[in-house]
JSON list of C-alpha atoms in Angstrom, two decimals:
[
{"chain": "A", "resi": 1, "resn": "UNK", "atom": "CA", "xyz": [-136.79, 23.53, 168.67]},
{"chain": "A", "resi": 2, "resn": "UNK", "atom": "CA", "xyz": [-133.46, 22.27, 169.22]},
{"chain": "A", "resi": 3, "resn": "UNK", "atom": "CA", "xyz": [-132.31, 22.86, 172.67]},
{"chain": "A", "resi": 4, "resn": "UNK", "atom": "CA", "xyz": [-128.78, 22.61, 171.78]},
{"chain": "A", "resi": 5, "resn": "UNK", "atom": "CA", "xyz": [-129.02, 25.98, 170.04]},
{"chain": "A", "resi": 6, "resn": "UNK", "atom": "CA", "xyz": [-129.57, 27.75, 173.50]},
{"chain": "A", "resi": 7, "resn": "UNK", "atom": "CA", "xyz": [-126.87, 26.17, 175.53]},
{"chain": "A", "resi": 8, "resn": "UNK", "atom": "CA", "xyz": [-124.12, 28.39, 176.67]},
{"chain": "A", "resi": 9, "resn": "UNK", "atom": "CA", "xyz": [-120.21, 27.59, 175.93]},
{"chain": "A", "resi": 10, "resn": "UNK", "atom": "CA", "xyz": [-120.35, 26.80, 179.82]},
{"chain": "A", "resi": 11, "resn": "UNK", "atom": "CA", "xyz": [-123.33, 24.36, 179.28]},
{"chain": "A", "resi": 12, "resn": "UNK", "atom": "CA", "xyz": [-121.50, 22.72, 176.48]},
{"chain": "A", "resi": 13, "resn": "UNK", "atom": "CA", "xyz": [-118.30, 22.17, 178.67]},
{"chain": "A", "resi": 14, "resn": "UNK", "atom": "CA", "xyz": [-120.19, 20.72, 181.52]},
{"chain": "A", "resi": 15, "resn": "UNK", "atom": "CA", "xyz": [-122.10, 18.33, 179.25]},
{"chain": "A", "resi": 16, "resn": "UNK", "atom": "CA", "xyz": [-119.01, 17.24, 177.47]},
{"chain": "A", "resi": 17, "resn": "UNK", "atom": "CA", "xyz": [-116.74, 17.00, 180.73]},
{"chain": "A", "resi": 18, "resn": "UNK", "atom": "CA", "xyz": [-119.45, 15.25, 182.84]},
{"chain": "A", "resi": 19, "resn": "UNK", "atom": "CA", "xyz": [-120.29, 12.89, 180.51]},
{"chain": "A", "resi": 20, "resn": "UNK", "atom": "CA", "xyz": [-116.55, 11.73, 179.99]},
{"chain": "A", "resi": 21, "resn": "UNK", "atom": "CA", "xyz": [-116.63, 11.42, 183.69]},
{"chain": "A", "resi": 22, "resn": "UNK", "atom": "CA", "xyz": [-119.78, 9.33, 183.90]},
{"chain": "A", "resi": 23, "resn": "UNK", "atom": "CA", "xyz": [-118.58, 7.09, 180.94]},
{"chain": "A", "resi": 24, "resn": "UNK", "atom": "CA", "xyz": [-115.50, 6.30, 182.67]},
{"chain": "A", "resi": 25, "resn": "UNK", "atom": "CA", "xyz": [-113.40, 8.08, 180.24]},
{"chain": "A", "resi": 26, "resn": "UNK", "atom": "CA", "xyz": [-111.95, 10.58, 182.69]},
{"chain": "A", "resi": 27, "resn": "UNK", "atom": "CA", "xyz": [-110.96, 8.29, 185.37]},
{"chain": "A", "resi": 28, "resn": "UNK", "atom": "CA", "xyz": [-111.46, 9.22, 189.31]},
{"chain": "A", "resi": 29, "resn": "UNK", "atom": "CA", "xyz": [-107.97, 11.08, 190.27]},
{"chain": "A", "resi": 30, "resn": "UNK", "atom": "CA", "xyz": [-107.58, 12.44, 186.62]},
{"chain": "A", "resi": 31, "resn": "UNK", "atom": "CA", "xyz": [-106.43, 16.25, 186.67]},
{"chain": "A", "resi": 32, "resn": "UNK", "atom": "CA", "xyz": [-108.65, 18.58, 184.77]},
{"chain": "A", "resi": 33, "resn": "UNK", "atom": "CA", "xyz": [-106.51, 21.18, 183.32]},
{"chain": "A", "resi": 34, "resn": "UNK", "atom": "CA", "xyz": [-108.23, 24.18, 182.12]},
{"chain": "A", "resi": 35, "resn": "UNK", "atom": "CA", "xyz": [-106.30, 24.40, 178.91]},
{"chain": "A", "resi": 36, "resn": "UNK", "atom": "CA", "xyz": [-106.78, 20.62, 178.17]},
{"chain": "A", "resi": 37, "resn": "UNK", "atom": "CA", "xyz": [-110.64, 20.72, 179.19]},
{"chain": "A", "resi": 38, "resn": "UNK", "atom": "CA", "xyz": [-111.05, 24.00, 176.70]},
{"chain": "A", "resi": 39, "resn": "UNK", "atom": "CA", "xyz": [-109.34, 21.79, 173.90]},
{"chain": "A", "resi": 40, "resn": "UNK", "atom": "CA", "xyz": [-111.61, 18.92, 174.72]},
{"chain": "A", "resi": 41, "resn": "UNK", "atom": "CA", "xyz": [-114.77, 20.92, 174.65]},
{"chain": "A", "resi": 42, "resn": "UNK", "atom": "CA", "xyz": [-114.14, 23.28, 171.94]},
{"chain": "A", "resi": 43, "resn": "UNK", "atom": "CA", "xyz": [-114.82, 26.36, 174.32]},
{"chain": "A", "resi": 44, "resn": "UNK", "atom": "CA", "xyz": [-112.41, 29.19, 175.81]},
{"chain": "A", "resi": 45, "resn": "UNK", "atom": "CA", "xyz": [-110.89, 28.66, 179.31]},
{"chain": "A", "resi": 46, "resn": "UNK", "atom": "CA", "xyz": [-113.48, 31.05, 181.02]},
{"chain": "A", "resi": 47, "resn": "UNK", "atom": "CA", "xyz": [-116.77, 28.93, 180.19]},
{"chain": "A", "resi": 48, "resn": "UNK", "atom": "CA", "xyz": [-114.54, 25.84, 181.35]},
{"chain": "A", "resi": 49, "resn": "UNK", "atom": "CA", "xyz": [-114.01, 27.31, 184.58]},
{"chain": "A", "resi": 50, "resn": "UNK", "atom": "CA", "xyz": [-117.61, 27.97, 185.13]},
{"chain": "A", "resi": 51, "resn": "UNK", "atom": "CA", "xyz": [-118.38, 24.35, 184.17]},
{"chain": "A", "resi": 52, "resn": "UNK", "atom": "CA", "xyz": [-115.84, 23.01, 186.57]},
{"chain": "A", "resi": 53, "resn": "UNK", "atom": "CA", "xyz": [-117.49, 24.80, 189.30]},
{"chain": "A", "resi": 54, "resn": "UNK", "atom": "CA", "xyz": [-120.69, 23.34, 188.60]},
{"chain": "A", "resi": 55, "resn": "UNK", "atom": "CA", "xyz": [-118.90, 19.95, 188.53]},
{"chain": "A", "resi": 56, "resn": "UNK", "atom": "CA", "xyz": [-117.73, 20.32, 191.98]},
{"chain": "A", "resi": 57, "resn": "UNK", "atom": "CA", "xyz": [-121.20, 21.41, 193.24]},
{"chain": "A", "resi": 58, "resn": "UNK", "atom": "CA", "xyz": [-122.24, 18.16, 191.78]},
{"chain": "A", "resi": 59, "resn": "UNK", "atom": "CA", "xyz": [-119.47, 16.14, 193.54]},
{"chain": "A", "resi": 60, "resn": "UNK", "atom": "CA", "xyz": [-117.87, 14.98, 190.18]},
{"chain": "A", "resi": 61, "resn": "UNK", "atom": "CA", "xyz": [-115.01, 17.28, 190.56]},
{"chain": "A", "resi": 62, "resn": "UNK", "atom": "CA", "xyz": [-112.75, 18.47, 193.45]},
{"chain": "A", "resi": 63, "resn": "UNK", "atom": "CA", "xyz": [-110.82, 21.43, 193.44]},
{"chain": "A", "resi": 64, "resn": "UNK", "atom": "CA", "xyz": [-107.16, 21.43, 195.25]},
{"chain": "A", "resi": 65, "resn": "UNK", "atom": "CA", "xyz": [-105.59, 24.72, 196.40]},
{"chain": "A", "resi": 66, "resn": "UNK", "atom": "CA", "xyz": [-102.53, 25.36, 194.07]},
{"chain": "A", "resi": 67, "resn": "UNK", "atom": "CA", "xyz": [-103.16, 22.01, 192.26]},
{"chain": "A", "resi": 68, "resn": "UNK", "atom": "CA", "xyz": [-106.41, 22.55, 190.13]},
{"chain": "A", "resi": 69, "resn": "UNK", "atom": "CA", "xyz": [-109.33, 20.41, 189.46]},
{"chain": "A", "resi": 70, "resn": "UNK", "atom": "CA", "xyz": [-109.48, 16.50, 189.48]},
{"chain": "A", "resi": 71, "resn": "UNK", "atom": "CA", "xyz": [-112.15, 14.08, 189.04]},
{"chain": "A", "resi": 72, "resn": "UNK", "atom": "CA", "xyz": [-113.69, 13.00, 192.39]},
{"chain": "A", "resi": 73, "resn": "UNK", "atom": "CA", "xyz": [-112.28, 9.72, 194.01]},
{"chain": "A", "resi": 74, "resn": "UNK", "atom": "CA", "xyz": [-115.17, 8.03, 195.63]},
{"chain": "A", "resi": 75, "resn": "UNK", "atom": "CA", "xyz": [-113.71, 7.08, 199.12]},
{"chain": "A", "resi": 76, "resn": "UNK", "atom": "CA", "xyz": [-115.76, 4.65, 201.52]},
{"chain": "A", "resi": 77, "resn": "UNK", "atom": "CA", "xyz": [-116.67, 7.69, 203.36]},
{"chain": "A", "resi": 78, "resn": "UNK", "atom": "CA", "xyz": [-117.89, 9.84, 200.43]},
{"chain": "A", "resi": 79, "resn": "UNK", "atom": "CA", "xyz": [-120.01, 6.84, 199.42]},
{"chain": "A", "resi": 80, "resn": "UNK", "atom": "CA", "xyz": [-121.49, 6.10, 202.62]},
{"chain": "A", "resi": 81, "resn": "UNK", "atom": "CA", "xyz": [-122.37, 10.04, 203.19]},
{"chain": "A", "resi": 82, "resn": "UNK", "atom": "CA", "xyz": [-123.92, 10.25, 200.05]},
{"chain": "A", "resi": 83, "resn": "UNK", "atom": "CA", "xyz": [-126.02, 7.09, 200.42]},
{"chain": "A", "resi": 84, "resn": "UNK", "atom": "CA", "xyz": [-127.49, 8.31, 203.47]},
{"chain": "A", "resi": 85, "resn": "UNK", "atom": "CA", "xyz": [-128.94, 11.44, 202.05]},
{"chain": "A", "resi": 86, "resn": "UNK", "atom": "CA", "xyz": [-130.08, 9.37, 199.00]},
{"chain": "A", "resi": 87, "resn": "UNK", "atom": "CA", "xyz": [-132.01, 7.07, 201.83]},
{"chain": "A", "resi": 88, "resn": "UNK", "atom": "CA", "xyz": [-133.54, 10.06, 203.39]},
{"chain": "A", "resi": 89, "resn": "UNK", "atom": "CA", "xyz": [-134.77, 11.42, 200.18]},
{"chain": "A", "resi": 90, "resn": "UNK", "atom": "CA", "xyz": [-135.86, 8.32, 198.32]},
{"chain": "A", "resi": 91, "resn": "UNK", "atom": "CA", "xyz": [-137.55, 6.86, 201.44]},
{"chain": "A", "resi": 92, "resn": "UNK", "atom": "CA", "xyz": [-139.43, 10.33, 201.79]},
{"chain": "A", "resi": 93, "resn": "UNK", "atom": "CA", "xyz": [-140.30, 10.42, 198.18]},
{"chain": "A", "resi": 94, "resn": "UNK", "atom": "CA", "xyz": [-141.84, 6.61, 198.65]},
{"chain": "A", "resi": 95, "resn": "UNK", "atom": "CA", "xyz": [-143.86, 7.81, 201.59]},
{"chain": "A", "resi": 96, "resn": "UNK", "atom": "CA", "xyz": [-145.18, 10.66, 199.70]},
{"chain": "A", "resi": 97, "resn": "UNK", "atom": "CA", "xyz": [-146.13, 8.69, 196.49]},
{"chain": "A", "resi": 98, "resn": "UNK", "atom": "CA", "xyz": [-147.59, 5.88, 198.51]},
{"chain": "A", "resi": 99, "resn": "UNK", "atom": "CA", "xyz": [-150.64, 8.41, 199.15]},
{"chain": "A", "resi": 100, "resn": "UNK", "atom": "CA", "xyz": [-150.22, 10.26, 196.04]},
{"chain": "A", "resi": 101, "resn": "UNK", "atom": "CA", "xyz": [-149.36, 8.01, 192.92]},
{"chain": "A", "resi": 102, "resn": "UNK", "atom": "CA", "xyz": [-151.72, 8.05, 189.95]},
{"chain": "A", "resi": 103, "resn": "UNK", "atom": "CA", "xyz": [-152.45, 5.27, 187.73]},
{"chain": "A", "resi": 104, "resn": "UNK", "atom": "CA", "xyz": [-150.69, 7.01, 184.91]},
{"chain": "A", "resi": 105, "resn": "UNK", "atom": "CA", "xyz": [-147.64, 7.40, 187.30]},
{"chain": "A", "resi": 106, "resn": "UNK", "atom": "CA", "xyz": [-147.64, 3.98, 188.41]},
{"chain": "A", "resi": 107, "resn": "UNK", "atom": "CA", "xyz": [-147.74, 2.72, 184.64]},
{"chain": "A", "resi": 108, "resn": "UNK", "atom": "CA", "xyz": [-144.86, 4.89, 183.69]},
{"chain": "A", "resi": 109, "resn": "UNK", "atom": "CA", "xyz": [-142.80, 3.83, 186.66]},
{"chain": "A", "resi": 110, "resn": "UNK", "atom": "CA", "xyz": [-143.76, 0.17, 185.65]},
{"chain": "A", "resi": 111, "resn": "UNK", "atom": "CA", "xyz": [-142.84, 0.25, 182.13]},
{"chain": "A", "resi": 112, "resn": "UNK", "atom": "CA", "xyz": [-139.12, 1.57, 183.28]},
{"chain": "A", "resi": 113, "resn": "UNK", "atom": "CA", "xyz": [-138.89, -0.96, 186.14]},
{"chain": "A", "resi": 114, "resn": "UNK", "atom": "CA", "xyz": [-139.91, -4.02, 183.47]},
{"chain": "A", "resi": 115, "resn": "UNK", "atom": "CA", "xyz": [-136.81, -2.90, 181.52]},
{"chain": "A", "resi": 116, "resn": "UNK", "atom": "CA", "xyz": [-134.71, -2.58, 184.46]},
{"chain": "A", "resi": 117, "resn": "UNK", "atom": "CA", "xyz": [-135.63, -6.18, 185.73]},
{"chain": "A", "resi": 118, "resn": "UNK", "atom": "CA", "xyz": [-135.84, -8.02, 182.58]},
{"chain": "A", "resi": 119, "resn": "UNK", "atom": "CA", "xyz": [-132.83, -6.80, 180.26]},
{"chain": "A", "resi": 120, "resn": "UNK", "atom": "CA", "xyz": [-129.81, -8.50, 180.91]},
{"chain": "A", "resi": 121, "resn": "UNK", "atom": "CA", "xyz": [-126.97, -6.40, 182.18]},
{"chain": "A", "resi": 122, "resn": "UNK", "atom": "CA", "xyz": [-123.80, -6.91, 180.36]},
{"chain": "A", "resi": 123, "resn": "UNK", "atom": "CA", "xyz": [-121.22, -4.90, 178.46]},
{"chain": "A", "resi": 124, "resn": "UNK", "atom": "CA", "xyz": [-123.76, -3.89, 175.75]},
{"chain": "A", "resi": 125, "resn": "UNK", "atom": "CA", "xyz": [-126.60, -2.89, 177.80]},
{"chain": "A", "resi": 126, "resn": "UNK", "atom": "CA", "xyz": [-124.71, -1.30, 180.71]},
{"chain": "A", "resi": 127, "resn": "UNK", "atom": "CA", "xyz": [-125.24, 2.32, 179.39]},
{"chain": "A", "resi": 128, "resn": "UNK", "atom": "CA", "xyz": [-128.96, 1.80, 178.86]},
{"chain": "A", "resi": 129, "resn": "UNK", "atom": "CA", "xyz": [-129.51, 0.13, 181.90]},
{"chain": "A", "resi": 130, "resn": "UNK", "atom": "CA", "xyz": [-127.82, 2.93, 183.77]},
{"chain": "A", "resi": 131, "resn": "UNK", "atom": "CA", "xyz": [-130.03, 5.44, 182.04]},
{"chain": "A", "resi": 132, "resn": "UNK", "atom": "CA", "xyz": [-133.14, 3.40, 182.95]},
{"chain": "A", "resi": 133, "resn": "UNK", "atom": "CA", "xyz": [-132.14, 3.28, 186.64]},
{"chain": "A", "resi": 134, "resn": "UNK", "atom": "CA", "xyz": [-131.67, 7.13, 186.81]},
{"chain": "A", "resi": 135, "resn": "UNK", "atom": "CA", "xyz": [-134.75, 7.62, 184.86]},
{"chain": "A", "resi": 136, "resn": "UNK", "atom": "CA", "xyz": [-136.88, 5.32, 187.39]},
{"chain": "A", "resi": 137, "resn": "UNK", "atom": "CA", "xyz": [-135.80, 7.15, 190.52]},
{"chain": "A", "resi": 138, "resn": "UNK", "atom": "CA", "xyz": [-135.84, 10.72, 189.25]},
{"chain": "A", "resi": 139, "resn": "UNK", "atom": "CA", "xyz": [-139.26, 10.17, 187.86]},
{"chain": "A", "resi": 140, "resn": "UNK", "atom": "CA", "xyz": [-140.59, 8.86, 191.29]},
{"chain": "A", "resi": 141, "resn": "UNK", "atom": "CA", "xyz": [-138.97, 12.08, 193.06]},
{"chain": "A", "resi": 142, "resn": "UNK", "atom": "CA", "xyz": [-140.33, 14.32, 190.30]},
{"chain": "A", "resi": 143, "resn": "UNK", "atom": "CA", "xyz": [-143.75, 12.70, 190.82]},
{"chain": "A", "resi": 144, "resn": "UNK", "atom": "CA", "xyz": [-143.71, 14.26, 194.39]},
{"chain": "A", "resi": 145, "resn": "UNK", "atom": "CA", "xyz": [-143.33, 17.95, 192.97]},
{"chain": "A", "resi": 146, "resn": "UNK", "atom": "CA", "xyz": [-140.77, 18.84, 195.11]},
{"chain": "A", "resi": 147, "resn": "UNK", "atom": "CA", "xyz": [-137.96, 20.64, 193.39]},
{"chain": "A", "resi": 148, "resn": "UNK", "atom": "CA", "xyz": [-135.57, 20.28, 196.20]},
{"chain": "A", "resi": 149, "resn": "UNK", "atom": "CA", "xyz": [-135.62, 16.85, 196.48]},
{"chain": "A", "resi": 150, "resn": "UNK", "atom": "CA", "xyz": [-135.57, 16.52, 192.63]},
{"chain": "A", "resi": 151, "resn": "UNK", "atom": "CA", "xyz": [-132.37, 18.51, 192.32]},
{"chain": "A", "resi": 152, "resn": "UNK", "atom": "CA", "xyz": [-130.47, 16.80, 195.54]},
{"chain": "A", "resi": 153, "resn": "UNK", "atom": "CA", "xyz": [-131.36, 13.50, 194.19]},
{"chain": "A", "resi": 154, "resn": "UNK", "atom": "CA", "xyz": [-129.98, 14.49, 191.01]},
{"chain": "A", "resi": 155, "resn": "UNK", "atom": "CA", "xyz": [-126.55, 15.00, 192.17]},
{"chain": "A", "resi": 156, "resn": "UNK", "atom": "CA", "xyz": [-126.68, 11.99, 194.18]},
{"chain": "A", "resi": 157, "resn": "UNK", "atom": "CA", "xyz": [-127.25, 10.10, 191.21]},
{"chain": "A", "resi": 158, "resn": "UNK", "atom": "CA", "xyz": [-124.48, 11.60, 189.42]},
{"chain": "A", "resi": 159, "resn": "UNK", "atom": "CA", "xyz": [-122.02, 10.40, 192.20]},
{"chain": "A", "resi": 160, "resn": "UNK", "atom": "CA", "xyz": [-123.63, 7.16, 191.83]},
{"chain": "A", "resi": 161, "resn": "UNK", "atom": "CA", "xyz": [-123.00, 6.70, 188.36]},
{"chain": "A", "resi": 162, "resn": "UNK", "atom": "CA", "xyz": [-119.35, 7.85, 189.22]},
{"chain": "A", "resi": 163, "resn": "UNK", "atom": "CA", "xyz": [-118.56, 4.94, 191.54]},
{"chain": "A", "resi": 164, "resn": "UNK", "atom": "CA", "xyz": [-120.13, 2.76, 188.95]},
{"chain": "A", "resi": 165, "resn": "UNK", "atom": "CA", "xyz": [-118.04, 3.62, 186.07]},
{"chain": "A", "resi": 166, "resn": "UNK", "atom": "CA", "xyz": [-114.74, 2.95, 187.94]},
{"chain": "A", "resi": 167, "resn": "UNK", "atom": "CA", "xyz": [-115.66, -0.83, 187.05]},
{"chain": "A", "resi": 168, "resn": "UNK", "atom": "CA", "xyz": [-114.61, -2.30, 183.91]},
{"chain": "A", "resi": 169, "resn": "UNK", "atom": "CA", "xyz": [-116.79, -5.24, 183.58]},
{"chain": "A", "resi": 170, "resn": "UNK", "atom": "CA", "xyz": [-120.57, -5.24, 184.05]},
{"chain": "A", "resi": 171, "resn": "UNK", "atom": "CA", "xyz": [-122.08, -7.06, 187.06]},
{"chain": "A", "resi": 172, "resn": "UNK", "atom": "CA", "xyz": [-123.14, -10.76, 186.65]},
{"chain": "A", "resi": 173, "resn": "UNK", "atom": "CA", "xyz": [-126.95, -11.15, 187.95]},
{"chain": "A", "resi": 174, "resn": "UNK", "atom": "CA", "xyz": [-129.57, -13.67, 187.45]},
{"chain": "A", "resi": 175, "resn": "UNK", "atom": "CA", "xyz": [-132.50, -12.90, 185.15]},
{"chain": "A", "resi": 176, "resn": "UNK", "atom": "CA", "xyz": [-135.38, -12.29, 185.57]},
{"chain": "A", "resi": 177, "resn": "UNK", "atom": "CA", "xyz": [-135.42, -9.76, 188.67]},
{"chain": "A", "resi": 178, "resn": "UNK", "atom": "CA", "xyz": [-138.36, -7.99, 190.41]},
{"chain": "A", "resi": 179, "resn": "UNK", "atom": "CA", "xyz": [-136.48, -5.44, 192.42]},
{"chain": "A", "resi": 180, "resn": "UNK", "atom": "CA", "xyz": [-137.95, -2.33, 190.86]},
{"chain": "A", "resi": 181, "resn": "UNK", "atom": "CA", "xyz": [-141.33, -3.65, 189.94]},
{"chain": "A", "resi": 182, "resn": "UNK", "atom": "CA", "xyz": [-141.64, -4.71, 193.57]},
{"chain": "A", "resi": 183, "resn": "UNK", "atom": "CA", "xyz": [-140.65, -1.17, 194.55]},
{"chain": "A", "resi": 184, "resn": "UNK", "atom": "CA", "xyz": [-143.69, 0.12, 192.44]},
{"chain": "A", "resi": 185, "resn": "UNK", "atom": "CA", "xyz": [-146.07, -2.44, 193.71]},
{"chain": "A", "resi": 186, "resn": "UNK", "atom": "CA", "xyz": [-144.90, -1.65, 197.46]},
{"chain": "A", "resi": 187, "resn": "UNK", "atom": "CA", "xyz": [-145.16, 2.29, 196.88]},
{"chain": "A", "resi": 188, "resn": "UNK", "atom": "CA", "xyz": [-148.76, 1.96, 195.09]},
{"chain": "A", "resi": 189, "resn": "UNK", "atom": "CA", "xyz": [-149.93, -0.08, 197.94]},
{"chain": "A", "resi": 190, "resn": "UNK", "atom": "CA", "xyz": [-150.86, 3.02, 199.86]},
{"chain": "A", "resi": 191, "resn": "UNK", "atom": "CA", "xyz": [-149.04, 1.92, 202.75]},
{"chain": "A", "resi": 192, "resn": "UNK", "atom": "CA", "xyz": [-146.35, 4.38, 203.68]},
{"chain": "A", "resi": 193, "resn": "UNK", "atom": "CA", "xyz": [-144.48, 2.28, 205.88]},
{"chain": "A", "resi": 194, "resn": "UNK", "atom": "CA", "xyz": [-144.36, -0.52, 203.40]},
{"chain": "A", "resi": 195, "resn": "UNK", "atom": "CA", "xyz": [-143.27, 1.86, 200.61]},
{"chain": "A", "resi": 196, "resn": "UNK", "atom": "CA", "xyz": [-140.38, 3.38, 202.80]},
{"chain": "A", "resi": 197, "resn": "UNK", "atom": "CA", "xyz": [-139.33, -0.29, 204.17]},
{"chain": "A", "resi": 198, "resn": "UNK", "atom": "CA", "xyz": [-139.32, -1.43, 200.31]},
{"chain": "A", "resi": 199, "resn": "UNK", "atom": "CA", "xyz": [-137.39, 1.69, 199.38]},
{"chain": "A", "resi": 200, "resn": "UNK", "atom": "CA", "xyz": [-135.01, 1.44, 202.35]},
{"chain": "A", "resi": 201, "resn": "UNK", "atom": "CA", "xyz": [-134.02, -2.06, 201.36]},
{"chain": "A", "resi": 202, "resn": "UNK", "atom": "CA", "xyz": [-133.53, -1.38, 197.70]},
{"chain": "A", "resi": 203, "resn": "UNK", "atom": "CA", "xyz": [-131.12, 1.52, 198.64]},
{"chain": "A", "resi": 204, "resn": "UNK", "atom": "CA", "xyz": [-129.05, -0.67, 201.00]},
{"chain": "A", "resi": 205, "resn": "UNK", "atom": "CA", "xyz": [-128.79, -3.30, 198.52]},
{"chain": "A", "resi": 206, "resn": "UNK", "atom": "CA", "xyz": [-127.32, -0.63, 196.07]},
{"chain": "A", "resi": 207, "resn": "UNK", "atom": "CA", "xyz": [-125.09, 0.69, 198.64]},
{"chain": "A", "resi": 208, "resn": "UNK", "atom": "CA", "xyz": [-123.67, -2.85, 199.46]},
{"chain": "A", "resi": 209, "resn": "UNK", "atom": "CA", "xyz": [-122.95, -3.34, 195.64]},
{"chain": "A", "resi": 210, "resn": "UNK", "atom": "CA", "xyz": [-121.26, -0.06, 195.10]},
{"chain": "A", "resi": 211, "resn": "UNK", "atom": "CA", "xyz": [-119.04, -0.79, 198.36]},
{"chain": "A", "resi": 212, "resn": "UNK", "atom": "CA", "xyz": [-118.10, -4.09, 196.96]},
{"chain": "A", "resi": 213, "resn": "UNK", "atom": "CA", "xyz": [-117.13, -2.89, 193.81]},
{"chain": "A", "resi": 214, "resn": "UNK", "atom": "CA", "xyz": [-114.93, -0.01, 194.98]}
]
């Protein structure tokens, strides 16, 4: 069945507003008037209020007393705090999966990693590359079976995409790469220390890129 049929008005408002934020249509610092958001999403103000509250919990929106809601501005402090938490979660996930990864899980991650490492990153492929990147890290954490790790990483990844959405141009990289396939190799080695170190280096590389771009 079509899951869209079971979405509440607040769910629809959340999906529409969050997508516009993550795609860069709603820029950091932009005011999200409740009435304007109701018009944009096609729902009433009450569901919009609920959606904005959820977006605030996901760190995509900030509320200012007497001023309303605004798209979060990723300051250096916020970026560093987010990546410190991401490092803790992903390194722990890597350690868990170093001992628990199945061949089927490795094959699934390898398939996603190959797309990430070999498809040129440009204006045409930027959105697909973003989705593959989120899918890779989310699936790795899902494989741990820990719902709290999964939900926290989901929120961190949304903030990560917000940071990347600020840029107007796709980064120039040399291809082919081996970043994500290297991660799969190190995690599936069975050595927890190797898995953790590889993930720590990977997260730090992403942090340096984000800091440079912002």
